[in-house]
Short mmCIF file of C-alpha atoms in Angstrom, two decimals:
data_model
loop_
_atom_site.label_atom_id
_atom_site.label_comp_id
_atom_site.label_asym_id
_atom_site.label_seq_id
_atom_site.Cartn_x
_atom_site.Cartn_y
_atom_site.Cartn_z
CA UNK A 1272 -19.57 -11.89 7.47
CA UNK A 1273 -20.64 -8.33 7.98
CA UNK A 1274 -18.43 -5.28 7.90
CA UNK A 1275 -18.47 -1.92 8.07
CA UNK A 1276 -16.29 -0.02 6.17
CA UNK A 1277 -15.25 3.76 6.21
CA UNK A 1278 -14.78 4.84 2.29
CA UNK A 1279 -12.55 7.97 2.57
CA UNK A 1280 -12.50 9.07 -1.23
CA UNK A 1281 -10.16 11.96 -0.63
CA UNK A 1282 -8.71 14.32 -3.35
CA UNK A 1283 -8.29 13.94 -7.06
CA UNK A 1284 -8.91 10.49 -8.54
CA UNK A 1285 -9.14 9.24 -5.10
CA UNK A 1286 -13.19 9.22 -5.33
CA UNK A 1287 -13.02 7.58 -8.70
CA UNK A 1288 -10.62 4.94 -8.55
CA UNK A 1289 -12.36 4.32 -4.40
CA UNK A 1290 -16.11 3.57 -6.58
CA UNK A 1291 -14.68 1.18 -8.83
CA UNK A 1292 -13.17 -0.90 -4.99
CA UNK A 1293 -16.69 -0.54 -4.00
CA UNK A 1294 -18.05 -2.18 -7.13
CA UNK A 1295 -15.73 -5.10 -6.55
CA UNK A 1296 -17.00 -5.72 -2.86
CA UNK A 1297 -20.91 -5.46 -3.96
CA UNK A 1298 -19.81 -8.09 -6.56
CA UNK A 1299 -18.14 -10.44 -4.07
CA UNK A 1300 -21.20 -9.81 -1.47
CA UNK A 1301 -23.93 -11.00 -4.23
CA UNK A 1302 -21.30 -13.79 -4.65
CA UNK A 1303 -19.94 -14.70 -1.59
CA UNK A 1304 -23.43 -13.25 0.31
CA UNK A 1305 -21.44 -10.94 2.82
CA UNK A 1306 -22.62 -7.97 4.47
CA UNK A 1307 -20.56 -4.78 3.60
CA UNK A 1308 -22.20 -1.71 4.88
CA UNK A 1309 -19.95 1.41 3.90
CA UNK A 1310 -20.22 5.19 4.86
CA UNK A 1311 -18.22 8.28 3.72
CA UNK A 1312 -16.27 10.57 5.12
CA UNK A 1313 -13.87 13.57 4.60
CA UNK A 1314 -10.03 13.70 4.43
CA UNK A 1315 -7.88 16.15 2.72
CA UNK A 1316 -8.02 18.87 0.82
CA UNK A 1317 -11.34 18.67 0.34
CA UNK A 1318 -11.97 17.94 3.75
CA UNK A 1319 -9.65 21.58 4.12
CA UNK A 1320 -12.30 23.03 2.18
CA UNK A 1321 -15.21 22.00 3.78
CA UNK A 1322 -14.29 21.84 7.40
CA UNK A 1323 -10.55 24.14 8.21
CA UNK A 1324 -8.99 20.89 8.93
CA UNK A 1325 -7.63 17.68 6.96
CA UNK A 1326 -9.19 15.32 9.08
CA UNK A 1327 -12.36 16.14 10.63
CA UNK A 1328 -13.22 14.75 14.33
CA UNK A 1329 -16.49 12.85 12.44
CA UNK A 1330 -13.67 11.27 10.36
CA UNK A 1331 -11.62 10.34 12.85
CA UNK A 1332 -14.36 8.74 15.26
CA UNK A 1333 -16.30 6.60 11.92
CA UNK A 1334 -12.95 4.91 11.08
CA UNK A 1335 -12.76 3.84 15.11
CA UNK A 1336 -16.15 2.51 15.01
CA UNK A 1337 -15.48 0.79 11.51
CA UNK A 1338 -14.51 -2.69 10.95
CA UNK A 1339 -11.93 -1.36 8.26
CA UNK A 1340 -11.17 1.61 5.63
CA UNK A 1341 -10.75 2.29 1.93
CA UNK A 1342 -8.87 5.36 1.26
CA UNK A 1343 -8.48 6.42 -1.73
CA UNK A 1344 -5.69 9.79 -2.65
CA UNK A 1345 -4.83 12.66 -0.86
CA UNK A 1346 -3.31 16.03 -2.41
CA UNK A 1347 -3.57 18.74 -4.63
CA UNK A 1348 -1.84 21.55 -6.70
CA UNK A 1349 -2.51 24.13 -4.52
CA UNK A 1350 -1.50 22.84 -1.24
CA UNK A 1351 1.83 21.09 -3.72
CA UNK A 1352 2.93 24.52 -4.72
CA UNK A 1353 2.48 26.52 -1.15
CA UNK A 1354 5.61 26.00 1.08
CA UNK A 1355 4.16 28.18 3.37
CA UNK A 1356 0.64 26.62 3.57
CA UNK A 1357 0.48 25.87 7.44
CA UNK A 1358 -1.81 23.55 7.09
CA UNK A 1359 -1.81 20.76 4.44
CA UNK A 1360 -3.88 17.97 3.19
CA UNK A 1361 -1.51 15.04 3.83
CA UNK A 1362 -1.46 16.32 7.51
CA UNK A 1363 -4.73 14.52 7.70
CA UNK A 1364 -3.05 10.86 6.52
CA UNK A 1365 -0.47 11.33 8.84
CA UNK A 1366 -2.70 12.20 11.98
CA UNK A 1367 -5.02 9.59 10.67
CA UNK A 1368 -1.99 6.67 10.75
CA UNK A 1369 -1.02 7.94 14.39
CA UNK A 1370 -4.29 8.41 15.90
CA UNK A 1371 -5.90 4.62 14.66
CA UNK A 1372 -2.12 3.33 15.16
CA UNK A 1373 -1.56 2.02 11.95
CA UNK A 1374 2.01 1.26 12.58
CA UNK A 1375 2.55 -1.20 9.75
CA UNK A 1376 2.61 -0.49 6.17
CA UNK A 1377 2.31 -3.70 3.79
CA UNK A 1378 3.18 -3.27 -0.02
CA UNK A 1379 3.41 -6.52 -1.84
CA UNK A 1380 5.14 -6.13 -5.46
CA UNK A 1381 4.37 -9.04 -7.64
CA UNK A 1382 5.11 -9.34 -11.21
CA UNK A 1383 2.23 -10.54 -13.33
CA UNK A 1384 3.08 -12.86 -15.97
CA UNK A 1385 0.46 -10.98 -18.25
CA UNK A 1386 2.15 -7.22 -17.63
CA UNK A 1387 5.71 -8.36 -18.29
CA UNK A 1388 6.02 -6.31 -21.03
CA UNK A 1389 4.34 -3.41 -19.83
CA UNK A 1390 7.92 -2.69 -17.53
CA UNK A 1391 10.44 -0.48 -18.22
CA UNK A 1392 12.81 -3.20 -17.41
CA UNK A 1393 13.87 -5.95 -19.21
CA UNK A 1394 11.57 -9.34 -18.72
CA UNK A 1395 14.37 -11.22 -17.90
CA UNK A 1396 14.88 -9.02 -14.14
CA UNK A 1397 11.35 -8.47 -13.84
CA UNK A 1398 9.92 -12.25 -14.49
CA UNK A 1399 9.42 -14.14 -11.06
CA UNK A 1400 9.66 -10.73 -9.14
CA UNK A 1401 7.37 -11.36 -6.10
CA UNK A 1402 8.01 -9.17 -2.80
CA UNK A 1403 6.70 -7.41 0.03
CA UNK A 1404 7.29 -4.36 2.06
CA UNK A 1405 6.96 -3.98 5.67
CA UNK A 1406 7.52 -0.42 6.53
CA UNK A 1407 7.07 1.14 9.63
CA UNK A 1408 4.37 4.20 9.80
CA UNK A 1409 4.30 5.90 12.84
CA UNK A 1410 7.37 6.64 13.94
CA UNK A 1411 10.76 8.61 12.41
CA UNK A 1412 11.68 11.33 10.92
CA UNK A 1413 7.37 11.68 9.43
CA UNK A 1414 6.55 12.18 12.59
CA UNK A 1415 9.57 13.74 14.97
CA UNK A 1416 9.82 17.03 15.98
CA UNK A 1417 10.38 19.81 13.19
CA UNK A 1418 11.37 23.39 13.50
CA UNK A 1419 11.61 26.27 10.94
CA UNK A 1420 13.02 29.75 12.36
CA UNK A 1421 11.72 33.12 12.08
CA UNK A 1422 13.23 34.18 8.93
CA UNK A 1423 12.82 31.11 7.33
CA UNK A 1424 16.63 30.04 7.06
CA UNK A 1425 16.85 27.03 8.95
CA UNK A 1426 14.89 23.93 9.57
CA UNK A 1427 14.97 20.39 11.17
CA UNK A 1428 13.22 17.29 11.31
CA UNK A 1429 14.34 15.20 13.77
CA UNK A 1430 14.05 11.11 13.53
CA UNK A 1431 13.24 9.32 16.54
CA UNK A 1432 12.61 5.46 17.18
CA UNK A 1433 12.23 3.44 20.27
CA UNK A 1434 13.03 -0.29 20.37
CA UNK A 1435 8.86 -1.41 20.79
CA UNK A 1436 8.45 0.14 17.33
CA UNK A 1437 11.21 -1.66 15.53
CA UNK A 1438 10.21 -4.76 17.50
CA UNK A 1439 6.06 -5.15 16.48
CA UNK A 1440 6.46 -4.33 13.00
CA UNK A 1441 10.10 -6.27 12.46
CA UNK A 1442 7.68 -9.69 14.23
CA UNK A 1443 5.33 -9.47 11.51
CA UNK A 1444 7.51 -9.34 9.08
CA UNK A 1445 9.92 -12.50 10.48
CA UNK A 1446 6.44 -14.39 10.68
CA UNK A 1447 5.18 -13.33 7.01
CA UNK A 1448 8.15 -14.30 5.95
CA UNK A 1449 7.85 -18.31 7.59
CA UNK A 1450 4.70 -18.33 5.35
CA UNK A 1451 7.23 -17.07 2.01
CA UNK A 1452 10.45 -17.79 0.75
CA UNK A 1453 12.22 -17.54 4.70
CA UNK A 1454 13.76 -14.41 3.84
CA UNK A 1455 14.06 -10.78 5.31
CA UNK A 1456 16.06 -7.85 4.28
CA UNK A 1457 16.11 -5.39 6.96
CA UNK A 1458 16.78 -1.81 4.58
CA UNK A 1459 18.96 1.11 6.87
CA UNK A 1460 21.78 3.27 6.82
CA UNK A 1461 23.60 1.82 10.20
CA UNK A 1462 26.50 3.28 9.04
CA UNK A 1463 26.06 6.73 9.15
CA UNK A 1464 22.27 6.78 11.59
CA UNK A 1465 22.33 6.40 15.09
CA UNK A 1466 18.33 5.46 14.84
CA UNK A 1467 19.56 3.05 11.71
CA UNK A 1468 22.16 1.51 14.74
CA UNK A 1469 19.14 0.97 17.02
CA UNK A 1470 17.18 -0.62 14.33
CA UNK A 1471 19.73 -3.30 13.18
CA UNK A 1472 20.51 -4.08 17.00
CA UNK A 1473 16.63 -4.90 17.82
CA UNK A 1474 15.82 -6.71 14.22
CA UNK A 1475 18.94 -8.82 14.83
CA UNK A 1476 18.14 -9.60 18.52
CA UNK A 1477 14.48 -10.49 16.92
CA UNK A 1478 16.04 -12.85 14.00
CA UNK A 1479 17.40 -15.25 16.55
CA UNK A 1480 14.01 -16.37 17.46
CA UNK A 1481 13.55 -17.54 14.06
CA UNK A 1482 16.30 -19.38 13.34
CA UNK A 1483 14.58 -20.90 10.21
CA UNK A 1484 14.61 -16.99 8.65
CA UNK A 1485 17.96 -16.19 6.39
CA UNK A 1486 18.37 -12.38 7.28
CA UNK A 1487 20.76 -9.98 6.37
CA UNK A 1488 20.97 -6.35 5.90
CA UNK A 1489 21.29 -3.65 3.54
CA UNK A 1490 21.98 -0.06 3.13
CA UNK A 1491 19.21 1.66 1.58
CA UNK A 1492 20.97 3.12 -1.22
CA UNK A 1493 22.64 -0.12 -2.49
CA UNK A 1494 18.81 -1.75 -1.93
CA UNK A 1495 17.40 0.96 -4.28
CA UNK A 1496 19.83 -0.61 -6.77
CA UNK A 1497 19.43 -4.00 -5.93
CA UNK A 1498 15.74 -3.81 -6.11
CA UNK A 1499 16.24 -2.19 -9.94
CA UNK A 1500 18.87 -4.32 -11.18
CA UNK A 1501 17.74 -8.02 -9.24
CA UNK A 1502 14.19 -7.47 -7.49
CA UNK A 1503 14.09 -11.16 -6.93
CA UNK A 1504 16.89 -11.24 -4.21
CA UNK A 1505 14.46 -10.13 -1.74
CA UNK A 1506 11.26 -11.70 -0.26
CA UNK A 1507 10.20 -9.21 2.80
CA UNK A 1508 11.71 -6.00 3.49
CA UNK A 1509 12.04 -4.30 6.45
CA UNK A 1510 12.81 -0.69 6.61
CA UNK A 1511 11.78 2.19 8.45
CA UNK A 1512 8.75 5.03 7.66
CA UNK A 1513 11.03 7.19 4.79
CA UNK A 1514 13.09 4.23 3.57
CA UNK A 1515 9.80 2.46 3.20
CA UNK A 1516 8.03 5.35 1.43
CA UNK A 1517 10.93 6.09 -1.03
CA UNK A 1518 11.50 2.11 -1.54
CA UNK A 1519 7.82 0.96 -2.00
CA UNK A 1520 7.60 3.44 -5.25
CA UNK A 1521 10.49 1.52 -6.95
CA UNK A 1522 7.77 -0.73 -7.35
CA UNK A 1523 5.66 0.43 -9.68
CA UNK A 1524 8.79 0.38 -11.66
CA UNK A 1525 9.31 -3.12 -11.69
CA UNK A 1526 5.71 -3.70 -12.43
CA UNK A 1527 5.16 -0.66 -15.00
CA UNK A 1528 2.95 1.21 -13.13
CA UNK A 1529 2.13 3.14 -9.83
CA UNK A 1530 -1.92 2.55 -10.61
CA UNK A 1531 -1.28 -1.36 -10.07
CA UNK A 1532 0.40 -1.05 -6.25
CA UNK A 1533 -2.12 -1.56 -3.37
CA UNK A 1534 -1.40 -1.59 0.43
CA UNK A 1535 -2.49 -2.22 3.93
CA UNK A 1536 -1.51 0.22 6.93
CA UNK A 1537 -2.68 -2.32 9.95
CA UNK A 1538 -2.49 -1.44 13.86
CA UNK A 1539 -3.24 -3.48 16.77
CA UNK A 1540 -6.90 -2.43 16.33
CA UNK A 1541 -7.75 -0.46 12.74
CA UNK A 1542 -6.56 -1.09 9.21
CA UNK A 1543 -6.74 0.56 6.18
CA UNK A 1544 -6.49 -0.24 2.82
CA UNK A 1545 -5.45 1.94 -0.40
CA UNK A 1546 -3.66 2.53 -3.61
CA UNK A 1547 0.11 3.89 -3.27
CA UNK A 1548 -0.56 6.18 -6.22
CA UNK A 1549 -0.83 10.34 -5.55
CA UNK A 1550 -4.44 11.88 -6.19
CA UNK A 1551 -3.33 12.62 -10.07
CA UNK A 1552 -4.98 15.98 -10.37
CA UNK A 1553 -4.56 15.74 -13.89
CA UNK A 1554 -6.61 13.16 -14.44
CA UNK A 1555 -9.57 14.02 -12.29
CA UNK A 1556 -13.33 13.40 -13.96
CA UNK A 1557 -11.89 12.09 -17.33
CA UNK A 1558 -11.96 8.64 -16.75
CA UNK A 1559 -8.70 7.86 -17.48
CA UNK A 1560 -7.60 7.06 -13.70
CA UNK A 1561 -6.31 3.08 -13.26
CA UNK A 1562 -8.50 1.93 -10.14
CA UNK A 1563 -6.05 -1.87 -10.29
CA UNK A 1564 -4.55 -0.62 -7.21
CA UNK A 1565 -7.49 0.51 -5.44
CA UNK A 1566 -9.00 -2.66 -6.40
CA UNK A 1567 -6.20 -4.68 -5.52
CA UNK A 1568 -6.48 -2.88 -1.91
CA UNK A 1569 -9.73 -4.90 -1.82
CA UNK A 1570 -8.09 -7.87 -2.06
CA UNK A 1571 -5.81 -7.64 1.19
CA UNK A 1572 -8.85 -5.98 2.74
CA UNK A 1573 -10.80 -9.58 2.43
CA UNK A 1574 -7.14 -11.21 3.25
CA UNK A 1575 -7.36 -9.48 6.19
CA UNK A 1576 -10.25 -10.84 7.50
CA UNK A 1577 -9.89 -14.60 6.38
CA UNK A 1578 -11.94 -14.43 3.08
CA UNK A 1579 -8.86 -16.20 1.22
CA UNK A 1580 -11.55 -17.04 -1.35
CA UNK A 1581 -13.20 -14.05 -1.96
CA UNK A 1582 -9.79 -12.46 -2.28
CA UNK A 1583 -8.43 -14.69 -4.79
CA UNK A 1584 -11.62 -14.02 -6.78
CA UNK A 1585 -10.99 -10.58 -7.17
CA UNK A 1586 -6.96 -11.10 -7.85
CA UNK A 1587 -8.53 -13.37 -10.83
CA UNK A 1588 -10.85 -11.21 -12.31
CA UNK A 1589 -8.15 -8.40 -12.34
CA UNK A 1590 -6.32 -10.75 -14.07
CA UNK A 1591 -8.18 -11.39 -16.89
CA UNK A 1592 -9.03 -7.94 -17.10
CA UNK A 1593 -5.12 -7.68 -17.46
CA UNK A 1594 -5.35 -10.62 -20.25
CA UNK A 1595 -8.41 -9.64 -22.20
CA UNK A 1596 -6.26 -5.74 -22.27
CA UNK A 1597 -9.34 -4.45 -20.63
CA UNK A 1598 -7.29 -1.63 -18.84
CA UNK A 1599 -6.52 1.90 -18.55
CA UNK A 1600 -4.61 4.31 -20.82
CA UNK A 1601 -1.62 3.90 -18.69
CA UNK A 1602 -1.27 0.56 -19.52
CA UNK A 1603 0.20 -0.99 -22.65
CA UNK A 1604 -0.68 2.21 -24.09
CA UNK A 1605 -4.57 1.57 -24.76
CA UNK A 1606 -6.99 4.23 -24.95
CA UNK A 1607 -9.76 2.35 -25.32
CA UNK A 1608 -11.68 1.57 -22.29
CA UNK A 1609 -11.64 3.83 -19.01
CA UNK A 1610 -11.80 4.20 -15.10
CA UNK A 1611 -15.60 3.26 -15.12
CA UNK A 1612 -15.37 -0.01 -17.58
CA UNK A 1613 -12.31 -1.10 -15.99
CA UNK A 1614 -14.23 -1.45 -12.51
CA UNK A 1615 -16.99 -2.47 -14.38
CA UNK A 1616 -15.17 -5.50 -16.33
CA UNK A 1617 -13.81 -6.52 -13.18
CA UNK A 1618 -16.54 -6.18 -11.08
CA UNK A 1619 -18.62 -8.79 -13.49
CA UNK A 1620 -15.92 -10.99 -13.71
CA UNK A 1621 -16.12 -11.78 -9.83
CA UNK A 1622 -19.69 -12.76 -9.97
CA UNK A 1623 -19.33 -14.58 -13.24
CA UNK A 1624 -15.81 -16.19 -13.84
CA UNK A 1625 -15.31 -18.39 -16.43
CA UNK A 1626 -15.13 -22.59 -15.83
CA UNK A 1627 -11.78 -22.38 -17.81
CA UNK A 1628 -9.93 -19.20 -16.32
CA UNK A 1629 -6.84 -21.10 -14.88
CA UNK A 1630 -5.80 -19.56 -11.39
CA UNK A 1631 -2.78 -21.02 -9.61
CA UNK A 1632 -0.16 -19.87 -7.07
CA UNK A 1633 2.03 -18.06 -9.40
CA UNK A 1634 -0.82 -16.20 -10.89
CA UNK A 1635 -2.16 -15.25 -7.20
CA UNK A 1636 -0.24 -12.20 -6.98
CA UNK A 1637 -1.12 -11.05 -3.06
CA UNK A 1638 -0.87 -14.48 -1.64
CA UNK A 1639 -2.41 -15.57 1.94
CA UNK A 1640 0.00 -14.62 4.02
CA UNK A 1641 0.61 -11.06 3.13
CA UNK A 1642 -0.92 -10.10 6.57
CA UNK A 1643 -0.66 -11.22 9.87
#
């Protein structure tokens, strides 16, 4: 198979953690002998800096004319600290999302048996936690009309959703959730949100034409609970674009870390593919960065497009790196090995895996049928 693939590094880490994703795909090309032709572009702050805008036209017509994207962070300091910046780096994302219509934001959150221990939670809630997040990303409050007066005393964001939006994304989640455990939990707040009201109405019209999914529904405050205190009472989620945003992070909770979370944003025709982790200008150029997620991303990226094998590969050569404690400082507390031998380690473990490295369904942490 041949692909070509938009790499949009972005801002902090984002370039870093992006080259070790890139290592993993050369490693499953000289395995798997696929064709991956990538090309770079600008978003973000640095994109600000070079061009006056977040998200340059160029940008904008590569990812149309490529097969997928990697993206890697978006963000920094000085944009963080400027309420009154007019125009901001995650503007770019955002326009990105809606121009490519990525409507549908996918965030598995799988516990591996080998980080257990590396969760602030005790083993006993975490063990066996294996979810996924369907989030709408192109509609709401992210993207209704806002207002700030004159003098600066008053603004307003208003959320809007029509019943087509709720209905593509909540159909991919019923039918991701025929290939799991049969469940969705559609996440709202019905009881105070007129847009909420709309969304339960359309998801429950939906459910009835899969009468072999178990549905129910939740307000969004008692699922940020339930997702702490019991994470395995839910198989797919399905919320809206801020309940899905806020939600998603409790994630790398569970699992101990926001460098492990990866995610696919997928429209009728684009998709991309990154980390849910910030740009971390903290860590930027001292090798500390974890690139898992980004990796990870590379994973549902070959999902995506059928390579079931290739992506189990790489989900088994993160593994091990995960069992061998070939990670980053953020994880487990080692210091020893950084962004660059992370990817590295990983990267050589797809071309060369070992006879004996058991992989099985628990240990497949994305599973097949992730995406639709």
């Amino acid at each position: 198979m041949r692909l070509e693939i938009a790499l949009l590094g972005g801002d902090g880490i984002g370039p870093e953690v992006l080259a070790q994703a890139v290592k993993c795909l050369h490693a499953v090309h000289e395995t798997f002998g696929h064709d991956f032709h990538f090309t770079n572009a600008l978003m973000g702050a640095v994109a600000i800096e070079k061009t006056g805008t977040p998200l340059p036209e160029h940008t904008i017509e590569l990812c149309k004319a490529s097969d997928a994207i990697l993206f890697g962070a978006i963000g920094t300091p000085h944009f963080d600290n400027n309420p009154k910046a007019k125009i901001r780096p995650e503007q770019g994302l955002l326009n990105l999302r809606k121009t490519l219509g990525l409507f549908a934001n996918i965030r598995p959150v799988k516990a591996f048996p080998a980080m257990l221990k590396q969760s602030p939670l005790r083993k006993e809630i975490v063990k066996g936690t294996d979810l996924v997040i369907y989030r709408e990303l192109t509609g709401g409050i992210y993207f209704g009309e806002k207002q700030l007066s004159q003098d600066g005393t008053f603004a307003s964001d208003i959320c809007e959703y029509s019943e087509s939006e709720i209905s593509r994304i909540a159909h991919m989640a019923f039918k991701a959730a025929k290939k799991r455990k049969g469940k969705v939990t559609l996440v709202d707040k019905a009881n105070v949100l007129e847009t909420s009201r709309l969304w339960r109405r359309v998801v429950t019209e939906i459910s009835q034409s899969y009468p072999e999914i178990e549905m129910d529904c939740m307000y969004v405050d008692n699922a940020a609970v339930q997702i702490m205190l019991n994470p395995r009472l839910f198989d797919v989620i399905l919320t809206d674009n801020m309940f899905g945003d806020v939600l998603s992070d409790l994630g790398s909770v569970i699992i101990g870390s926001v460098g492990l979370l990866p995610s696919a944003s997928i429209g009728e025709d684009n998709a991309m593919f990154e980390p849910i982790h910030g740009s971390y200008p903290q860590a930027k150029d001292k090798n500390i960065a974890n690139p898992v997620a980004s990796i990870l991303s590379t994973a549902m990226l070959l999902q995506h497009f059928g390579l079931f094998e290739e992506s189990n590969a790489v989900v088994a050569a993160v593994l091990k790196s995960f069992q061998k404690n070939v990670v980053t400082p953020d994880i487990m507390g080692s210091s020893k090995y950084g962004t660059d031998y992370v990817g590295d380690f990983i990267a050589e473990n797809i071309v060369d895996q070992d006879q004996d490295f058991n992989i099985n369904d628990e240990n497949i942490g994305l599973g097949k049928s992730t995406i639709i």
